Each structure stands twice: as structure tokens, then as C-alpha cells.
Coordinates of C-alpha atoms in Angstrom, one line a residue:
M23 CA -16.8 29.7 29.5
W24 CA -14.3 32.0 28.3
R25 CA -15.4 34.8 26.0
G26 CA -13.1 37.1 24.4
V27 CA -10.4 38.5 26.8
V28 CA -11.0 36.8 30.3
A29 CA -9.2 38.2 33.3
I30 CA -9.1 35.6 36.3
T31 CA -7.8 37.1 39.6
L32 CA -5.5 34.9 41.5
L33 CA -5.0 35.4 45.3
G34 CA -1.9 34.0 47.0
L35 CA -3.1 32.2 50.1
P36 CA -1.1 31.2 53.3
A37 CA -0.5 27.5 53.7
V38 CA -3.2 27.2 56.4
H39 CA -6.7 28.2 55.1
T40 CA -8.5 31.0 56.8
P41 CA -12.3 31.5 57.3
S42 CA -14.1 33.2 54.5
T43 CA -14.7 36.2 56.8
G44 CA -10.9 37.1 56.2
P45 CA -7.5 36.4 57.4
P46 CA -6.4 37.1 60.9
A47 CA -4.5 40.3 61.4
D48 CA -1.1 38.6 61.7
A49 CA -1.6 36.6 58.4
P50 CA 0.6 37.6 55.4
A51 CA -1.1 39.8 53.0
A52 CA -2.6 38.2 49.8
V53 CA -0.6 38.8 46.5
S54 CA -2.8 39.6 43.6
G55 CA -2.1 38.3 40.0
V56 CA -4.1 37.7 36.9
I57 CA -4.5 34.8 34.3
T58 CA -5.7 36.2 31.0
V59 CA -7.2 33.9 28.4
R60 CA -7.7 35.5 24.9
E61 CA -9.8 33.0 23.1
H62 CA -9.7 35.1 19.9
V63 CA -5.9 34.8 19.6
R64 CA -5.3 31.3 18.1
H65 CA -2.1 29.4 18.0
Q66 CA -1.5 26.0 16.7
Q67 CA -3.9 23.0 16.2
I68 CA -3.3 19.9 18.3
D69 CA -2.7 16.6 16.5
G70 CA -2.1 14.6 19.8
F71 CA 0.1 13.2 22.3
G72 CA 1.8 9.8 22.1
I73 CA 4.4 7.2 22.9
S74 CA 6.9 5.1 21.1
Q75 CA 7.3 1.3 21.7
A76 CA 10.1 0.7 19.2
F77 CA 13.1 -1.6 19.7
R78 CA 11.0 -4.5 20.7
R79 CA 9.7 -3.0 24.0
N80 CA 6.3 -4.5 23.1
E81 CA 7.7 -8.0 23.7
L82 CA 8.1 -7.0 27.3
L83 CA 4.5 -6.2 27.6
R84 CA 3.2 -9.4 25.8
A85 CA 5.2 -11.5 28.4
L86 CA 3.0 -10.3 31.1
P87 CA -0.3 -11.9 32.1
E88 CA -3.3 -10.8 30.0
A89 CA -4.9 -8.9 32.9
Q90 CA -1.7 -6.8 33.3
Q91 CA -1.5 -6.4 29.7
R92 CA -4.9 -4.9 29.5
E93 CA -4.1 -2.6 32.5
I94 CA -1.2 -1.2 30.8
L95 CA -3.0 -0.6 27.6
D96 CA -5.7 1.1 29.7
L97 CA -3.0 3.4 31.3
W98 CA -1.7 4.4 27.9
F99 CA -5.0 4.7 25.7
D100 CA -8.1 4.7 27.9
R101 CA -9.5 8.2 28.6
A102 CA -11.1 7.2 31.8
K103 CA -8.6 5.0 33.3
G104 CA -5.4 6.5 31.8
A105 CA -3.8 8.9 29.5
G106 CA -6.0 8.6 26.4
L107 CA -3.0 8.9 24.1
S108 CA -3.8 9.4 20.5
I109 CA -0.4 8.8 18.7
L110 CA 1.6 5.7 18.4
R111 CA 5.1 5.9 17.0
L112 CA 6.4 2.6 15.3
G113 CA 10.0 1.7 14.5
I114 CA 10.7 0.5 11.1
G115 CA 13.2 -2.3 11.5
S116 CA 16.6 -2.6 9.9
S117 CA 18.4 -5.5 11.6
P118 CA 18.2 -9.1 10.4
A119 CA 16.2 -11.6 12.3
G120 CA 18.0 -12.9 15.4
S121 CA 19.6 -9.6 16.2
P122 CA 20.3 -8.4 19.7
Y123 CA 17.3 -7.6 21.9
D124 CA 17.5 -3.9 21.3
H125 CA 17.2 -4.1 17.5
M126 CA 14.2 -4.5 15.2
V127 CA 13.5 -7.0 12.5
S128 CA 13.8 -5.8 8.8
I129 CA 11.2 -6.4 6.1
Q130 CA 14.1 -7.0 3.7
P131 CA 17.0 -8.4 5.7
E132 CA 19.1 -9.4 2.7
D133 CA 20.4 -7.7 -0.3
P134 CA 18.1 -8.7 -3.2
G135 CA 21.0 -8.4 -5.7
G136 CA 21.4 -4.7 -6.0
P137 CA 19.3 -1.5 -6.1
D138 CA 17.6 -2.4 -9.4
A139 CA 16.8 -6.0 -8.5
P140 CA 13.3 -7.1 -7.6
P141 CA 12.9 -6.7 -3.9
R142 CA 12.4 -9.7 -1.7
Y143 CA 10.3 -8.6 1.2
V144 CA 9.3 -10.5 4.1
W145 CA 6.5 -10.1 6.6
D146 CA 5.5 -12.1 9.7
G147 CA 2.4 -10.0 10.5
D148 CA 3.7 -9.3 13.9
D149 CA 6.8 -6.9 13.5
N150 CA 8.1 -7.5 17.0
S151 CA 4.7 -7.2 18.5
Q152 CA 4.2 -3.7 17.2
V153 CA 1.2 -4.9 15.1
W154 CA -0.4 -6.2 18.2
V155 CA 0.1 -2.9 20.1
A156 CA -1.1 -0.9 17.1
K157 CA -4.3 -3.0 16.7
A158 CA -5.0 -2.5 20.5
A159 CA -4.4 1.1 20.2
K160 CA -6.9 1.3 17.2
E161 CA -9.6 -0.4 19.4
Y162 CA -9.2 2.6 21.9
G163 CA -9.7 5.0 19.2
V164 CA -6.1 5.9 18.2
R165 CA -6.0 7.0 14.5
R166 CA -2.6 8.5 14.2
F167 CA 0.2 6.0 13.6
V168 CA 3.7 7.2 12.8
A169 CA 6.3 4.8 11.3
D170 CA 9.9 6.0 11.6
A171 CA 13.1 4.3 10.3
W172 CA 16.3 4.5 12.4
S173 CA 18.3 3.2 9.5
A174 CA 18.1 1.7 5.9
P175 CA 19.4 -2.0 5.8
G176 CA 23.1 -2.2 6.0
Y177 CA 23.6 -3.2 2.4
M178 CA 22.0 0.0 1.3
K179 CA 24.7 2.1 3.2
D180 CA 28.2 3.1 2.6
N181 CA 29.4 1.4 6.0
G182 CA 27.7 -1.8 5.1
D183 CA 25.9 -1.8 8.6
D184 CA 22.6 -0.8 10.0
K185 CA 24.5 0.4 13.0
N186 CA 27.1 3.1 13.7
G187 CA 25.9 5.8 11.3
G188 CA 26.9 5.7 7.7
T189 CA 25.0 7.1 4.8
L190 CA 22.6 5.9 2.3
K191 CA 24.3 5.1 -1.1
P192 CA 22.8 7.4 -3.8
E193 CA 22.1 4.5 -6.0
W194 CA 19.8 3.0 -3.3
R195 CA 17.6 6.0 -2.8
T196 CA 14.7 4.7 -4.8
A197 CA 14.9 1.2 -3.4
Y198 CA 15.0 2.6 0.1
A199 CA 11.8 4.7 -0.6
R200 CA 10.1 1.6 -2.0
Y201 CA 11.1 -0.2 1.2
L202 CA 9.5 2.3 3.3
A203 CA 6.4 2.5 1.2
Q204 CA 6.0 -1.3 1.5
Y205 CA 6.3 -1.2 5.2
T206 CA 3.1 1.0 5.3
R207 CA 1.4 -1.4 2.9
F208 CA 2.1 -4.4 5.1
Y209 CA 0.5 -2.4 8.0
A210 CA -2.5 -1.6 5.9
Q211 CA -3.1 -5.4 5.2
E212 CA -3.1 -5.9 8.9
G213 CA -6.0 -3.3 9.3
V214 CA -3.7 -0.4 10.6
R215 CA -3.2 2.7 8.4
I216 CA 0.1 4.3 8.7
T217 CA -0.7 8.0 8.7
D218 CA 2.8 9.5 8.9
L219 CA 6.2 8.2 7.6
G220 CA 9.6 9.1 8.6
F221 CA 12.8 7.9 6.9
T222 CA 15.3 9.2 9.3
N223 CA 15.9 9.2 13.1
E224 CA 18.5 11.6 14.6
P225 CA 20.3 12.0 11.2
D226 CA 22.9 14.2 13.0
F227 CA 23.8 11.6 15.6
T228 CA 26.0 8.4 15.2
A229 CA 24.8 5.7 17.6
T230 CA 26.1 2.2 18.1
Y231 CA 22.5 0.9 17.5
A232 CA 20.5 1.4 14.2
S233 CA 21.5 4.9 12.9
M234 CA 22.0 6.7 9.6
R235 CA 23.3 10.2 8.8
F236 CA 21.7 12.7 6.6
T237 CA 22.8 16.4 6.2
P238 CA 19.9 18.8 5.9
A239 CA 20.5 19.2 2.2
E240 CA 20.7 15.3 1.8
A241 CA 17.3 14.9 3.7
A242 CA 15.7 17.5 1.3
E243 CA 16.8 15.6 -1.6
F244 CA 15.6 12.2 -0.3
V245 CA 12.3 13.7 0.4
K246 CA 11.8 14.4 -3.3
V247 CA 12.5 10.7 -4.0
L248 CA 10.2 9.4 -1.2
G249 CA 7.3 11.7 -1.6
P250 CA 6.1 10.5 -5.1
I251 CA 6.5 6.8 -4.1
A252 CA 4.8 7.1 -0.7
K253 CA 1.8 8.9 -1.9
G254 CA -1.1 9.0 0.6
V255 CA 1.0 9.1 3.6
N256 CA 2.2 12.3 5.5
L257 CA 6.0 12.5 5.3
A258 CA 7.6 13.6 8.6
C259 CA 11.2 15.0 8.7
C260 CA 13.8 14.9 10.3
D261 CA 13.7 13.9 14.0
S262 CA 16.9 15.8 14.8
F263 CA 18.8 15.0 17.9
G264 CA 17.9 18.4 19.3
W265 CA 15.3 21.1 18.8
K266 CA 17.9 23.8 17.9
E267 CA 19.6 21.3 15.4
A268 CA 16.2 20.5 13.8
K269 CA 15.9 24.1 12.7
A270 CA 18.6 23.5 10.0
Y271 CA 16.6 20.5 8.6
S272 CA 13.3 22.5 8.6
A273 CA 15.0 25.4 6.8
A274 CA 16.6 23.2 4.3
I275 CA 13.1 21.7 3.4
E276 CA 11.5 25.0 3.3
A277 CA 14.1 26.4 1.0
D278 CA 13.3 23.7 -1.5
P279 CA 9.8 24.1 -3.0
V280 CA 9.6 20.5 -4.2
A281 CA 10.7 19.1 -0.8
R282 CA 8.4 21.5 0.9
R283 CA 5.5 20.1 -0.9
W284 CA 5.8 16.5 0.4
V285 CA 6.7 17.2 4.1
K286 CA 3.5 17.7 6.1
T287 CA 5.1 17.6 9.6
H288 CA 8.5 18.8 10.9
T289 CA 9.8 16.9 13.8
G290 CA 12.5 17.2 16.2
H291 CA 14.0 15.7 19.5
T292 CA 15.1 17.6 22.6
Y293 CA 18.2 15.5 23.7
A294 CA 20.9 18.0 22.5
S295 CA 18.8 21.1 23.1
P296 CA 15.4 21.9 24.4
V297 CA 12.4 23.5 22.8
D298 CA 13.3 27.4 22.5
G299 CA 10.9 28.6 19.9
P300 CA 9.2 27.3 16.8
L301 CA 10.8 25.5 13.9
P302 CA 11.1 27.7 10.8
T303 CA 8.1 26.4 9.0
T304 CA 4.4 27.0 8.8
R305 CA 3.6 23.4 8.6
K306 CA 2.7 21.3 11.7
T307 CA 5.7 20.6 14.2
W308 CA 6.0 17.7 16.6
M309 CA 8.4 17.1 19.3
S310 CA 8.7 13.5 18.3
E311 CA 11.0 11.9 20.9
W312 CA 12.6 12.7 24.2
N313 CA 13.0 11.4 27.8
P314 CA 15.1 13.1 30.5
N315 CA 18.5 11.6 31.8
G316 CA 18.6 9.5 34.8
N317 CA 20.2 6.4 36.1
T318 CA 17.5 4.9 38.4
W319 CA 13.8 4.0 38.2
N320 CA 12.0 7.1 39.6
E321 CA 8.2 7.1 40.3
R322 CA 8.2 10.4 42.1
W323 CA 6.3 13.6 41.1
D324 CA 8.7 16.2 42.5
D325 CA 12.1 15.3 43.8
G326 CA 14.4 17.5 42.0
G327 CA 16.1 14.7 40.2
G328 CA 15.4 16.0 36.7
Y329 CA 13.3 13.1 35.6
D330 CA 10.2 13.3 37.8
G331 CA 6.7 14.2 37.0
M332 CA 7.1 17.9 37.3
T333 CA 10.0 17.8 34.9
I334 CA 7.9 16.1 32.2
A335 CA 4.8 18.4 32.9
S336 CA 7.2 21.5 32.4
A337 CA 8.7 20.1 29.3
V338 CA 5.3 19.4 27.8
H339 CA 4.2 23.0 28.6
D340 CA 7.3 24.5 27.1
A341 CA 6.9 22.5 23.9
L342 CA 3.3 23.6 23.4
T343 CA 3.8 27.3 24.3
L344 CA 7.4 28.0 23.2
G345 CA 7.5 25.7 20.3
D346 CA 4.0 25.7 19.1
V347 CA 4.2 22.0 18.6
S348 CA 1.1 20.1 17.5
G349 CA 2.2 16.7 18.7
Y350 CA 4.2 15.4 21.6
I351 CA 5.7 11.9 21.6
Y352 CA 7.4 10.4 24.8
W353 CA 10.2 8.0 24.6
L354 CA 9.0 5.2 25.8
G355 CA 5.7 4.0 26.9
A356 CA 7.3 1.1 28.9
S357 CA 10.6 -0.5 29.3
R358 CA 12.8 -2.3 32.0
G359 CA 15.3 -1.7 34.5
A360 CA 16.6 1.9 35.2
T361 CA 14.3 3.2 32.5
R362 CA 12.8 6.8 32.3
A363 CA 9.9 5.2 30.4
L364 CA 6.4 6.0 31.7
L365 CA 6.1 2.5 33.0
Q366 CA 8.7 -0.1 34.1
I367 CA 8.0 -3.7 33.3
D368 CA 9.7 -6.1 35.8
E369 CA 10.3 -9.4 33.8
T370 CA 11.3 -11.4 36.7
A371 CA 8.3 -10.7 38.9
R372 CA 6.0 -10.4 35.9
T373 CA 4.6 -7.1 37.0
Y374 CA 4.9 -3.5 36.2
H375 CA 5.4 0.0 37.9
V376 CA 3.8 3.4 37.1
S377 CA 5.8 6.5 37.3
K378 CA 4.5 10.1 37.9
R379 CA 5.8 10.9 34.3
L380 CA 2.7 9.0 32.9
W381 CA 0.3 11.2 34.8
A382 CA 2.1 14.4 33.9
L383 CA 1.5 13.5 30.3
A384 CA -1.9 12.2 31.0
A385 CA -3.0 15.5 32.2
Y386 CA -2.5 17.0 29.0
S387 CA -3.3 14.1 26.6
R388 CA -6.5 12.9 28.2
F389 CA -8.3 16.4 28.0
I390 CA -6.6 18.1 25.0
R391 CA -8.0 16.2 22.2
P392 CA -6.8 15.9 18.4
G393 CA -8.2 18.9 16.6
A394 CA -8.0 21.2 19.5
V395 CA -6.7 24.8 19.1
R396 CA -4.3 26.4 21.6
V397 CA -5.5 29.9 22.5
D398 CA -3.6 32.6 24.2
A399 CA -3.1 32.5 27.8
S400 CA -0.8 34.0 30.3
A401 CA -0.3 34.6 34.0
A402 CA 1.1 37.5 35.8
D403 CA 2.5 35.3 38.6
P404 CA 5.7 33.8 37.5
A405 CA 5.1 30.7 39.4
L406 CA 2.4 29.7 37.1
K407 CA 2.9 28.1 33.7
V408 CA -0.4 28.4 31.9
S409 CA -1.7 27.1 28.6
A410 CA -5.2 27.1 27.3
F411 CA -7.2 25.1 24.6
R412 CA -10.5 24.8 22.9
N413 CA -11.5 21.4 21.7
V414 CA -13.6 20.5 18.8
D415 CA -16.6 19.7 21.1
G416 CA -16.5 23.2 22.4
S417 CA -14.9 22.3 25.9
R418 CA -12.2 24.5 27.2
V419 CA -9.1 23.1 28.9
L420 CA -6.7 25.1 31.1
E421 CA -3.5 23.5 32.2
I422 CA -2.0 25.4 35.3
L423 CA 1.5 24.2 36.5
N424 CA 2.1 25.9 39.7
T425 CA 5.9 25.8 40.2
G426 CA 5.9 27.7 43.4
T427 CA 5.7 26.5 47.0
A428 CA 2.5 28.4 48.0
P429 CA -1.0 27.4 47.2
I430 CA -2.9 29.9 44.9
T431 CA -6.7 30.4 44.7
W432 CA -8.1 31.0 41.4
K433 CA -11.4 32.9 41.3
G434 CA -13.5 33.3 38.3
V435 CA -14.1 29.9 36.9
A436 CA -17.3 30.1 34.6
G437 CA -19.4 27.4 33.3
R438 CA -19.7 23.7 34.4
A439 CA -16.1 23.1 35.4
T440 CA -14.2 20.3 36.8
A441 CA -10.6 20.4 38.1
Y442 CA -8.1 17.5 38.1
V443 CA -5.1 17.6 40.3
T444 CA -1.8 15.8 39.6
D445 CA 1.1 15.9 42.2
E446 CA 2.8 13.6 44.6
A447 CA -0.4 12.4 46.2
N448 CA -2.8 12.7 43.3
D449 CA -3.2 11.1 39.7
L450 CA -5.8 13.4 38.0
T451 CA -7.7 13.5 41.1
P452 CA -11.1 15.4 40.7
S453 CA -10.9 18.6 42.8
P454 CA -14.2 20.5 43.6
V455 CA -14.9 23.8 41.9
T456 CA -17.2 25.8 44.3
A457 CA -18.3 29.3 44.2
R458 CA -16.3 29.5 40.9
T459 CA -13.1 28.9 42.8
V460 CA -10.1 26.4 42.5
T461 CA -7.1 26.1 44.8
L462 CA -3.9 25.5 42.9
A463 CA -1.8 23.3 45.3
P464 CA 1.9 24.1 45.4
R465 CA 4.1 22.2 43.0
S466 CA 1.2 20.7 41.2
L467 CA -0.5 20.5 37.8
T468 CA -4.1 21.4 37.8
T469 CA -6.2 20.6 34.7
V470 CA -9.4 22.6 34.5
V471 CA -12.0 21.5 32.1
V472 CA -15.0 23.8 31.2
R473 CA -18.0 22.5 29.5
G474 CA -20.9 24.7 28.5

């Protein structure tokens, strides 16, 4: 158990283990270092870790045999068999029914006759299989459901299209706010409570798929319309294309006291720029969407390709420690082809494949639970990336990413501890903690859980 300031001695060991009586005379000398955990220095509270399955990706899952459906759900949401994810991000549709595969179905596909006309909503109870996955996630214990819109319906925008950017017409602001609130009510009638609502996705990027532009000032203005209409739901904003770019949106909201009242969570993506520091707000912040670049399906843990498991583990670490994020949502849980999703679904063979990216995220999400608090941790050895957390149940979690090429022995584990190793050969494999010692394998992520 960590109490106060705890210094944990680390000894760099040669690749070949030596007897406890000491190394041979010609062995390289041990290099000392220290991990320090300052439990009294508290950082952000954790909301959780999750995935998005927007853009009809859930239909891929439902096409699989039931046994494989359950296996994938276990890999996402089960704390014993998989990642134990606690956040599910849903896509609010904007395209009309029958649209291309990569678009979502709208709850109001046609113009009701103007912004002041009575709305004509439609609801099929399925929402491109998102309701089905949300209900399944709820059975596993997920309680955080985020609904985010990539665009308003095309007739509400100045370009007349849900795709290719464009902006929301001012006269349609109230109707769009009501449209979003109605989406949450439809989910409520299905037994799923939308806890967080976003009205824009990458408002600073024009995409050929569903997209819509907002400047930071425009986003702050729309928040003041949406907030009173969507009472009871946490508003999230603004899912900027990059973390550096997200700072302008957070600053605009913080500068407006009315907008600030309504936005409970500040969100940003990391495509255009990585997490390099906190967003300028005292509210909760989430890294709400990202996956790395790549043009092949890659299941490896550490191959230097930039979208292996080590890459994801490092990105999660940086978001938690540099950005003080409370939530981390990966894009996507599963997809097809040359995807960088956590899982690949093979529609032809009716099977799926698991990448090490899943286990990199799982090393954090399974053990660091909603309500946990990050406490201060540092390592003298620059090869180690370290973060520490205290869960609501009193358990402590230490995440140690050894980016170096040599094993390191950690001496000083106190309490009833279990270590879990994730690397090329292991997926959260339990590792013995004997004599208060854990060996941190090279190029690996070790999760140490201390209870009692």
C-alpha cells in the first residue's frame, strides 16, 4: 500500500537473470533509479475508457454468429475476459435512410416545412444497431453513454447537405437543439440513458462524409441554445480535430459565463495534434476520438509501425498524465478491412481478429475504474512511463510502460499485489509478485494492482 511519499527502488538488470547471491564479476553494473508515488498529490478524477461504434459498424458485429457476437462484447466490456470498457460513444445520424454504408440514419430525414414547423421525427428502435450494442453494454455495467452528432440534417445547413462541411443556419438553431434532445428521449424509451450529448464533431474540419463547421464563437453561442433544451444531460464540446485546436473551443466556452454553465465536459481529438497539456478549463476533459494512421491490419504489440499496441499504450499514458484527461475514447471498437480499430471483423469468413491495441487499452480500462483519482507518480529512469491511480474501493493501480530494451526489477511492492503483463507474448497475463518484487519486461506494459 502506498502511504504518503513512497520511493520504489528500481535496479536495471542484465538480460540473463543472475542468482540472488549477486551477479558475476563480469556482469554489467546495476543502474539505480526510483519511482515515486505521492498519494497526497491528487490530479484528475477518472470518468472511464471507451470506444465508439458509430457509422454503422455495429451491423458488422450483428452479422456474425451469436457466439462470436458474445465473444466480442466480452472483449469490450467484460472485466475478467476483456477490457471492461465503461464508456460507449454513439453517433447521432444525419443521412436519410438508404444512404451509403458509412453514414447513419437520421431521426428526422426530411424537412418538416421549416424551422418553426412541428417536427416529424421517426424512430425504428434500432438506430443502425446502436441500441442493441448500448443495451448489451448496459448489461455489463456500462453507465456512461455519449451521443455525438457529426452534422445536422442537410436541410438545416447552408450547403443543403449533411456532408462536406457547411454551417448550421441561424434560424434552425432551436430546431436542431430540439432534434438532439429528442434523440436522447428515444434512447430513454429503449431503457438507455444518454448521459452526455455533443452537437458537433470536428467542427474545424470539412469531411466528405457527415460534417459541419462551427467556429469557437459559434459553438459557444449554440451551447446557450442547447443547454436549456437538453436539461438533465451533460453537454460535451467540441470534439476538435486536434488537441491544440481544441484549446480555442475550450477558451471560447470558458470566456462566456452562460456557455460555461452548460458545458460539463470539454472534448478533443488527437488527429491534427497530440495531447501536449491540459485544455484551458477546470471542467472534466476527454480525449474523445483517435486512432493512429496506417494502411494495413496490424495485430502486433511492438513493430515500430506507429499503430501497434505500444503506440496506443503510450498515447493513453500521455493523455492521462500530460492532458489530465478524465475520459479516453478510442475509434473504433471494431471495423473491417485495413482498419486500425481494436478488432477486425471479416465479413466473408464470418469471424474476427484481435489486435494488441485492444490489450493496450484494456491494461488501463480494466483496472482504473470510474471515480478513480490519478495521484502523482514519476520515474527517474527515462525509459519508464509511470502513472498511478486510487480507485473508489481503495485499490491502487500503477501503470508502468517500459519503453527501454532492458528488463528492470521493481523492489518495494507493498500489500497484496498482482502484476499483469502486456507485450508481444502476453495479454494482461498475471505475473508473480514475490518478495515484494516485480520484473518489468522490456518494451512492455505492466499493470500492478495493490489491494489492502
